[in-house]
Short mmCIF file of C-alpha atoms and ligand atoms in Angstrom, two decimals:
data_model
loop_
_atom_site.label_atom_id
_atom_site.label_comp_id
_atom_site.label_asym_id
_atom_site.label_seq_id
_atom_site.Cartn_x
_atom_site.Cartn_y
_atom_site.Cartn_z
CA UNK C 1 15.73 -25.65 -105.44
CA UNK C 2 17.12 -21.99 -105.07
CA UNK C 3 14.88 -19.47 -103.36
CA UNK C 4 13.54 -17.02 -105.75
CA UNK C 5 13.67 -13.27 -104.49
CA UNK C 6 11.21 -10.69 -106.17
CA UNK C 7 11.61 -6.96 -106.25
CA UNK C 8 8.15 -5.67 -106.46
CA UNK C 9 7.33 -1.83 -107.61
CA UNK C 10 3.71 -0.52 -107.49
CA UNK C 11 2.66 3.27 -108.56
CA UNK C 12 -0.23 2.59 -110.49
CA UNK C 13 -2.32 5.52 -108.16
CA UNK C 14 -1.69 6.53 -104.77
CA UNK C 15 0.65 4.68 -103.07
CA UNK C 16 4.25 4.33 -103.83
CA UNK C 17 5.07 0.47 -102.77
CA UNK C 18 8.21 -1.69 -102.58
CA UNK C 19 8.39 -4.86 -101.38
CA UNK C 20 10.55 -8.20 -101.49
CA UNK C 21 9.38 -11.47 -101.23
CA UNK C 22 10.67 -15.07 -102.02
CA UNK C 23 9.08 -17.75 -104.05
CA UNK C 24 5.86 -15.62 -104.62
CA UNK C 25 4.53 -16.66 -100.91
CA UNK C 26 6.70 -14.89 -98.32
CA UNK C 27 6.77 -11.20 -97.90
CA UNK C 28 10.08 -10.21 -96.64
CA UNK C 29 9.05 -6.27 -96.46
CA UNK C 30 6.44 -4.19 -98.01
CA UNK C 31 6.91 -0.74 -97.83
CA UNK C 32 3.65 1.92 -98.69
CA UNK C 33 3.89 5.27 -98.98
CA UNK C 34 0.18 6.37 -99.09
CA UNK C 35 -0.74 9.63 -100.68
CA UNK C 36 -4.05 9.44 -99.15
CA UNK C 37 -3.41 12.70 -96.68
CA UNK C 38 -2.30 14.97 -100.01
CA UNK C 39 -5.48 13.70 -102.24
CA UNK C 40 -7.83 14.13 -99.38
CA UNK C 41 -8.03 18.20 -99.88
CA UNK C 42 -8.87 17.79 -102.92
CA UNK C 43 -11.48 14.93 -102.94
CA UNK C 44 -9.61 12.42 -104.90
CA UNK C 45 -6.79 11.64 -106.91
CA UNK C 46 -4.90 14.30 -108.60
CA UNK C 47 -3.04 12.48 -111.39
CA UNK C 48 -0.21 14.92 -111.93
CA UNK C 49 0.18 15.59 -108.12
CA UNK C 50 0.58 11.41 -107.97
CA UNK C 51 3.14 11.01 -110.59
CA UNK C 52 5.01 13.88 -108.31
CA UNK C 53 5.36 12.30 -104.83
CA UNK C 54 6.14 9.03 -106.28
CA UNK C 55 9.30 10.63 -108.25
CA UNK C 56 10.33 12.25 -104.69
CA UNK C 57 9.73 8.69 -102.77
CA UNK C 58 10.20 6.06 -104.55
CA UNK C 59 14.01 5.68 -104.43
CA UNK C 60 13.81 5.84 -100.32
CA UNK C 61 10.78 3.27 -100.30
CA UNK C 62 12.74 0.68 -102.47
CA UNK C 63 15.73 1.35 -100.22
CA UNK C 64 13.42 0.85 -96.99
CA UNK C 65 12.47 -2.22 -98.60
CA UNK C 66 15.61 -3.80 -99.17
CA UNK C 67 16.92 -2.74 -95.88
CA UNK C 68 13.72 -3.85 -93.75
CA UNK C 69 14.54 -7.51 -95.58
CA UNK C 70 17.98 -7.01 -95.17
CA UNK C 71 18.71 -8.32 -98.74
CA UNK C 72 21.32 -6.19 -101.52
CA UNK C 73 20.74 -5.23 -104.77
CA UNK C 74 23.04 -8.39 -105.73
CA UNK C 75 20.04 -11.08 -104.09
CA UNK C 76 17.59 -10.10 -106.10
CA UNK C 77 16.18 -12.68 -108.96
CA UNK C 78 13.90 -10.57 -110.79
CA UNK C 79 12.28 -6.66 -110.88
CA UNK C 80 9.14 -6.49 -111.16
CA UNK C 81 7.04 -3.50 -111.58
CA UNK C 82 3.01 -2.57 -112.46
CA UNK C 83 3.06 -1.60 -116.09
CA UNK C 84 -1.09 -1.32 -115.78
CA UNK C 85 -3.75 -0.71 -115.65
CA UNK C 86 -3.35 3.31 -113.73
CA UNK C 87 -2.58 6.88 -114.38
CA UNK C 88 -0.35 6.89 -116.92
CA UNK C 89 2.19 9.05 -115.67
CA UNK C 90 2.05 7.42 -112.04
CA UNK C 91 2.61 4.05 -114.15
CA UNK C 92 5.83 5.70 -115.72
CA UNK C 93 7.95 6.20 -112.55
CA UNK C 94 7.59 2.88 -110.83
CA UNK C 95 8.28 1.12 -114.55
CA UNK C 96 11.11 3.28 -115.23
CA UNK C 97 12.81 2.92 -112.17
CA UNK C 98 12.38 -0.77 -112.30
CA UNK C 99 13.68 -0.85 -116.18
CA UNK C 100 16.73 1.28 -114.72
CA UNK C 101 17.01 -1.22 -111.58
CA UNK C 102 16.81 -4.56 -113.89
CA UNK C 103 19.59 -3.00 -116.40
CA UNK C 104 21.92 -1.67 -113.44
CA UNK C 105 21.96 -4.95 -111.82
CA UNK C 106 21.13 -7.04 -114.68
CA UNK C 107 18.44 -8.97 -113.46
CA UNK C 108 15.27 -10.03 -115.60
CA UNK C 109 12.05 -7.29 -115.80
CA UNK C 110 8.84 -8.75 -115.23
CA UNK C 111 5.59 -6.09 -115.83
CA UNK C 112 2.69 -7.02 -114.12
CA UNK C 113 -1.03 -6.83 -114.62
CA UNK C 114 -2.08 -4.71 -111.75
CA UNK C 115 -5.31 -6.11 -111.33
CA UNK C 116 -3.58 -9.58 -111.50
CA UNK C 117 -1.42 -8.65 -108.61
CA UNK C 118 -4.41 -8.18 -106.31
CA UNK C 119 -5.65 -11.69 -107.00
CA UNK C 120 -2.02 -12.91 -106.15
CA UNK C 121 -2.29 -10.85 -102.74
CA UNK C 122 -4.00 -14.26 -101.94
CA UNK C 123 -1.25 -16.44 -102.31
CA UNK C 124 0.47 -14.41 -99.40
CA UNK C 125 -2.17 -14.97 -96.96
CA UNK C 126 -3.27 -18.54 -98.02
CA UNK C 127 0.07 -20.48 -98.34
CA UNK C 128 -2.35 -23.83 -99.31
CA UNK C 129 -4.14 -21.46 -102.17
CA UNK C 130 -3.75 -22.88 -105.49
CA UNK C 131 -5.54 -22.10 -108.78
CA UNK C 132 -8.13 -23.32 -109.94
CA UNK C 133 -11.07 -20.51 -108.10
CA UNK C 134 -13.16 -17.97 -108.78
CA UNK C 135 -11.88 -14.43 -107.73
CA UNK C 136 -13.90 -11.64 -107.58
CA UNK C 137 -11.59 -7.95 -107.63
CA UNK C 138 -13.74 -5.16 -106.00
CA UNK C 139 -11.44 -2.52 -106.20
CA UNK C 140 -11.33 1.70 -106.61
CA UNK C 141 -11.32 1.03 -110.20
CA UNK C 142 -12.52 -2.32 -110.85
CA UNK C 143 -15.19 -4.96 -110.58
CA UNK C 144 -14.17 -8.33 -112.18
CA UNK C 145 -15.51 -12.08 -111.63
CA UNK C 146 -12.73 -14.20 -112.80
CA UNK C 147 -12.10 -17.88 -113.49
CA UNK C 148 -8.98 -18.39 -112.36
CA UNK C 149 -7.75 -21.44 -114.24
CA UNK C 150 -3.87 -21.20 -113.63
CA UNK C 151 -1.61 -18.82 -111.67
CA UNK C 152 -1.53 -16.79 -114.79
CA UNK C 153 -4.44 -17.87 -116.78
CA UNK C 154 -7.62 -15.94 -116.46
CA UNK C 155 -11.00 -15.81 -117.71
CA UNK C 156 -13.12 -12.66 -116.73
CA UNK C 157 -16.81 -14.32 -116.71
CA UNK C 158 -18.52 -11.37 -115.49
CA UNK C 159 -17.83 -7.70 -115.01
CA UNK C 160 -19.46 -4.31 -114.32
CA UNK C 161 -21.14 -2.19 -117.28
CA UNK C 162 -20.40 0.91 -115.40
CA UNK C 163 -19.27 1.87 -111.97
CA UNK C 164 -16.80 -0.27 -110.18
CA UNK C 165 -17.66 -0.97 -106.63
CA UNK C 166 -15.52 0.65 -105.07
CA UNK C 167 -16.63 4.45 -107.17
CA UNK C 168 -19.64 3.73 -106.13
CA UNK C 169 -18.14 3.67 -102.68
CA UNK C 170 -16.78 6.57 -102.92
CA UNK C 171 -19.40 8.71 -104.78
CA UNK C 172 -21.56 7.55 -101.56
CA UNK C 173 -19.00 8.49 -99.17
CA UNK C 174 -19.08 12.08 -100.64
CA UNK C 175 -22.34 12.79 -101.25
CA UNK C 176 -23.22 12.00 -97.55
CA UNK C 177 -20.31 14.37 -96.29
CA UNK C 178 -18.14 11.70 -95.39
CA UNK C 179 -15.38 12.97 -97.78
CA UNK C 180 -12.47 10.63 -99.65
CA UNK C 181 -11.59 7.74 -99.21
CA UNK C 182 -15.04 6.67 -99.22
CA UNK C 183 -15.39 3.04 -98.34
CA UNK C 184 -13.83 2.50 -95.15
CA UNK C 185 -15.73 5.61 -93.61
CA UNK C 186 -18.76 4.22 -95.15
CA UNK C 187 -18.13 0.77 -93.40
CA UNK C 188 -17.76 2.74 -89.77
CA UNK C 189 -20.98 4.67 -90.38
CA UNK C 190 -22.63 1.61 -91.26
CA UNK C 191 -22.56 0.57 -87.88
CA UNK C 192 -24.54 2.74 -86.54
CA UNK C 193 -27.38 2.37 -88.70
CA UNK C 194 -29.60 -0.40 -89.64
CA UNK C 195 -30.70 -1.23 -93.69
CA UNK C 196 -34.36 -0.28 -93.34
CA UNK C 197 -34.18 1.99 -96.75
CA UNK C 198 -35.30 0.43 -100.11
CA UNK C 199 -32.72 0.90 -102.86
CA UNK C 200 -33.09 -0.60 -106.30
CA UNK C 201 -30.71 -3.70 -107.32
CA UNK C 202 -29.61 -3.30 -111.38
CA UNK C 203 -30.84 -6.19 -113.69
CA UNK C 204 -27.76 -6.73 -115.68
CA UNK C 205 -27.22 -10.06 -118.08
CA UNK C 206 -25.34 -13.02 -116.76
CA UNK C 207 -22.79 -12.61 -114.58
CA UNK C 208 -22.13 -8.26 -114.67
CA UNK C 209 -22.40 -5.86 -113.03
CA UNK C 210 -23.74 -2.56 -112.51
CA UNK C 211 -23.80 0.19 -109.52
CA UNK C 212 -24.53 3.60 -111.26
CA UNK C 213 -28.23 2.89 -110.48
CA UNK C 214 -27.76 2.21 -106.95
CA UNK C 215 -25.43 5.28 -106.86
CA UNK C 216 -27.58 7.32 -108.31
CA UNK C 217 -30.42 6.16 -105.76
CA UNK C 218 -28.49 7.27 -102.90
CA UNK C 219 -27.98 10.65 -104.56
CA UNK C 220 -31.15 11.74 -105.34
CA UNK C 221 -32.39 10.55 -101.74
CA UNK C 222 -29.66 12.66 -100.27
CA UNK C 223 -30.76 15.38 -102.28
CA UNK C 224 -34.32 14.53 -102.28
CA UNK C 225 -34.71 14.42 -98.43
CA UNK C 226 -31.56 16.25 -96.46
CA UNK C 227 -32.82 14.72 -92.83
CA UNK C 228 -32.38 11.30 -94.13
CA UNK C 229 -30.52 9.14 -91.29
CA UNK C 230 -26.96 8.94 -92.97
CA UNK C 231 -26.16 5.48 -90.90
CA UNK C 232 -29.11 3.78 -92.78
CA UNK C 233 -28.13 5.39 -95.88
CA UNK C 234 -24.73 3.81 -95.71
CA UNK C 235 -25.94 0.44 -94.07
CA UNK C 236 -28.70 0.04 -96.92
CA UNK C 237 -26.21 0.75 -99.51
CA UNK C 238 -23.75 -1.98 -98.04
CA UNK C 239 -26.58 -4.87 -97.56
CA UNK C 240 -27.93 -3.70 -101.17
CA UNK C 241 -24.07 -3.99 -103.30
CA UNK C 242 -23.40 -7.15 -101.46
CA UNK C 243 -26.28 -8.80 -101.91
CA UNK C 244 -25.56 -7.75 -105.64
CA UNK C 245 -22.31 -9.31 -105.43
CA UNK C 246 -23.10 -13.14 -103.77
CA UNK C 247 -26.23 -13.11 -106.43
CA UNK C 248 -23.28 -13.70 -109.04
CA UNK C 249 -20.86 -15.52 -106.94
CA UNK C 250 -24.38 -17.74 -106.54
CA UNK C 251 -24.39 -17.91 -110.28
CA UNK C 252 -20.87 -18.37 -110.68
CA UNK C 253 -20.63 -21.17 -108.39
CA UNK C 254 -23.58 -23.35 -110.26
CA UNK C 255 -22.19 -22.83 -113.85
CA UNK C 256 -18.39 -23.50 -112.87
CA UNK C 257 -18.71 -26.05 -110.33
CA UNK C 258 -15.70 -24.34 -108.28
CA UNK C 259 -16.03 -23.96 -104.61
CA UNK C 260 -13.22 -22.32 -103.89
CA UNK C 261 -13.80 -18.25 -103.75
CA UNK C 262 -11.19 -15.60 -103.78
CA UNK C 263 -12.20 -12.08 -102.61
CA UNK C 264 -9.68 -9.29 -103.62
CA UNK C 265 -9.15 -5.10 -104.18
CA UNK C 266 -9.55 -2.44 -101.78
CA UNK C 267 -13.16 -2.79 -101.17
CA UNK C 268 -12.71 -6.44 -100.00
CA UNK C 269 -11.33 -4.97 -97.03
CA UNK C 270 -14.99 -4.29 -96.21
CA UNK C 271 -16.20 -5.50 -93.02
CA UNK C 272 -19.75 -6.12 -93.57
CA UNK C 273 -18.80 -7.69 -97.43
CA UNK C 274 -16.51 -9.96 -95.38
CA UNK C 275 -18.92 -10.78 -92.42
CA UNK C 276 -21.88 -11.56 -95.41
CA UNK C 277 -19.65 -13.78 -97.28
CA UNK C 278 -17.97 -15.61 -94.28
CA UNK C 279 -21.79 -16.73 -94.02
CA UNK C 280 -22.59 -17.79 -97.29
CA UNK C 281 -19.55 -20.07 -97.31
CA UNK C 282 -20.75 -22.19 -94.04
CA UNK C 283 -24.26 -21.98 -95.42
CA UNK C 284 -23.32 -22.95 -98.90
CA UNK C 285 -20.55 -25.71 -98.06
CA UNK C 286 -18.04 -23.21 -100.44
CA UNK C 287 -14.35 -22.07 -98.97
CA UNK C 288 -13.54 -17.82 -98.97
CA UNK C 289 -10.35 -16.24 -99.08
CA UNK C 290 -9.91 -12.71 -98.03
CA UNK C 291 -6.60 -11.25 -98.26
CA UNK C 292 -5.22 -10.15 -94.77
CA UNK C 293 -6.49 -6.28 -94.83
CA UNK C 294 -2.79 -4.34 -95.28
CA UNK C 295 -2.85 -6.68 -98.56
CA UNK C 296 -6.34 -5.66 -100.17
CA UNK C 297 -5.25 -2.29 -100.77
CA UNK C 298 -2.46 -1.36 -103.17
CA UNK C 299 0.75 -2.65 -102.50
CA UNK C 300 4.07 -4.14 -103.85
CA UNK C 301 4.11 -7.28 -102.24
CA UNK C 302 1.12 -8.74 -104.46
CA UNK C 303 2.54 -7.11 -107.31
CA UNK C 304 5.85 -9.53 -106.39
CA UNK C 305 4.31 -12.23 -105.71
CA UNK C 306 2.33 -11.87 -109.42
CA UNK C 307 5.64 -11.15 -110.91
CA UNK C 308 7.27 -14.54 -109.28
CA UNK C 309 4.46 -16.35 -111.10
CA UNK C 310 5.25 -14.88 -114.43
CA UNK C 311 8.67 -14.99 -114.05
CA UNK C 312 8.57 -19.43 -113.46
CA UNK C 313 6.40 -19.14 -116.63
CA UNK C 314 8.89 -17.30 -119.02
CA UNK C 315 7.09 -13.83 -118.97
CA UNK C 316 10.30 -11.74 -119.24
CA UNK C 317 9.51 -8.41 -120.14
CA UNK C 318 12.27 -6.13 -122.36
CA UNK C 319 13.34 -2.73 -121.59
CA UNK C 320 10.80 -1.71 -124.01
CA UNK C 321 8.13 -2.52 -122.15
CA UNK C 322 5.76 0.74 -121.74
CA UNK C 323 2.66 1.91 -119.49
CA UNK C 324 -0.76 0.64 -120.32
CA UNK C 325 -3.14 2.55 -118.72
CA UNK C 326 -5.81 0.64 -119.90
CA UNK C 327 -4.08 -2.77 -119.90
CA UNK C 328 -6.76 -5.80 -119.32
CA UNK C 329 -6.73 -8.68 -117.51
CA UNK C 330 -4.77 -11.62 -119.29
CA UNK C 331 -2.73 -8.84 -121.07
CA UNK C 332 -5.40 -8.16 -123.87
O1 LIG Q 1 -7.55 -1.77 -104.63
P1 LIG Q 1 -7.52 -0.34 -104.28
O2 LIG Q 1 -6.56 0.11 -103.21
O3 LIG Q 1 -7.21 0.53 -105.54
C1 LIG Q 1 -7.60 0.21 -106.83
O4 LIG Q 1 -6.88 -0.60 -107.48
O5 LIG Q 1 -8.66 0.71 -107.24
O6 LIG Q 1 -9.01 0.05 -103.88
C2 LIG Q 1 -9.37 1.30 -103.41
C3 LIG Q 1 -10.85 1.29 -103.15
C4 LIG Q 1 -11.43 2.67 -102.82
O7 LIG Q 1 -12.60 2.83 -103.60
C5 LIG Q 1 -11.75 2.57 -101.34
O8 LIG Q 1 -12.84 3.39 -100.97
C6 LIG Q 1 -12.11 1.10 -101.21
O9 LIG Q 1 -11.14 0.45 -102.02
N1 LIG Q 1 -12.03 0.61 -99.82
C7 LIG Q 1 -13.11 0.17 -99.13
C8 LIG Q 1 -12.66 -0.15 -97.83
N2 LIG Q 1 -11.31 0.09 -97.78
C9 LIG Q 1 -10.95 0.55 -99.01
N3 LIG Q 1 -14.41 0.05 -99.51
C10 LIG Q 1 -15.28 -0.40 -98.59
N4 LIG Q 1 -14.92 -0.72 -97.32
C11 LIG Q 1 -13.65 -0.62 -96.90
N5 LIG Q 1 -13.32 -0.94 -95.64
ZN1 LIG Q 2 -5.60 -1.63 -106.79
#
């Protein structure tokens, strides 16, 4: 059977990613431009100073992306490009060039589901990794448990009522000084403290979530008593989220019967998250998957890899096709 090549586009926040890969498993390239060093004055993400710097890099990163592949415009199959959830406007460029790309070389459009496209990071890093698992996205803007019953059939079964993780993260992060982005300077700090401080778990129905309580917690201590050791802040606040987290992946696993457990998002780049888990699945006889860590952050190779998938099922998109800023999972 032919190869299938993928253009993938991602602008849905901060970074500016192209990337090519070929039957939805092999990254060829995957180019990032991270904004990270531009937000950082300001404490976060500056939606109109986003949509900016992707307009001035994104022809150059989809160039850098062919080139580092060393494929033309003329091999590839299919564009695909994030068409949600994000900032709107940041949305808009990577979607418009893509509608531009697909018509100039007349090659299919494919939007994908942004939060699908880290679940599909998986499928680069596990070539054996088939559906059906459970996935659970901790990401910057999202906190999902999903039943994934095909490669683009899903069932959210549990979610958070507030906070995602990784805000929480990053609320944290800043409160204790530790400035933006939040969770991987809150998994170094972590390190060098121990858990020793008591911090309330939410009591949430089935399998959702919530972290505004624990956030909150850690704020008012902060406030509450400035001397507090910051390490055991942190390291209290990791032990305390995760725990939150395998409670439901406990739950999860006893009302689905699946065994097979699919971390993804930015925040499952966490060390300690990844060291906790890696335990649970020798002592519970259940299989993880982490994506390798350049793939749990944003980037265009899951995004082409989720667009291969909808592509073999028929999922053309048409030049129409707009920004959904709050698009769910599953499309609705
Ligand atoms: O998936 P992502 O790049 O963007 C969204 O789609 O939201 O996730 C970004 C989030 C941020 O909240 C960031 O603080 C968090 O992932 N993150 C981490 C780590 N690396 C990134 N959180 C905890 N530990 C890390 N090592
Ligand atoms: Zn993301």
């Amino acid at each position: 059977m032919k190869n299938i090549i993928t253009l993938g586009i991602e602008t849905s926040c901060d970074e500016t990613s192209a990337a090519i890969v070929v039957n939805g498993r092999k990254v060829l390239s995957n180019i990032i431009n991270s904004q990270i060093d531009i937000h950082t004055i300001y404490g976060g993400v500056v939606p109109e100073i986003a949509s900016r710097c992707h307009v001035e890099v994104i022809n150059q990163v989809v160039k850098e992306a062919l080139k580092q592949a060393n494929v033309t415009y003329n091999d590839i199959d299919v564009v695909c490009a994030t068409y949600g959830p994000g900032l709107v406007g940041a949305l808009l460029v990577g979607l418009s060039y893509a509608k531009s790309l697909s018509y100039a070389i007349q090659k299919p459009l494919v939007g994908v589901n942004h939060i699908e496209g880290h679940i599909a990071a998986n499928y680069l890093t596990y070539e054996e990794l088939k559906p059906p698992f459970l996935c659970l996205i901790i990401s910057g803007g999202h906190t999902h448990l999903v039943k994934v019953n095909d490669y683009t059939k899903f069932e959210i079964i549990g979610k958070t009522k507030d906070d995602a993780i990784g805000e929480a993260y990053d609320k944290v992060a800043r409160v204790v000084g530790l400035g933006y982005p939040g969770g991987p300077k809150i998994d170094k700090l972590a390190y060098e403290g121990t858990p020793n401080i008591n911090l309330p778990k939410s009591n949430v129905e089935g399998l959702n979530f919530s972290f505004s309580g624990i956030k909150t917690a850690v704020i008012n201590l902060n406030h509450n008593k400035p001397d507090i050791n910051k390490a055991d802040l942190c390291a209290s606040f990791e032990k305390v989220t995760t725990e939150m987290l395998l409670e439901n992946i406990i739950k999860a696993i006893d009302e689905t019967q699946i065994k097979n457990i699919v971390l993804a998002g930015g925040v499952a780049a966490n060390s300690y998250i990844r060291r906790e888990f890696e335990k649970f699945a020798q002592d519970k006889k259940v299989k993880i998957f982490f994506p390798e860590m350049k793939l749990c952050t944003d980037n265009a190779a899951m995004i082409a890899s989720a667009g291969y998938y909808n592509y073999v099922e028929g999922k053309i998109a048409s030049l129409n096709l707009n920004a959904v800023p709050n698009l769910k999972i599953g499309g609705n």
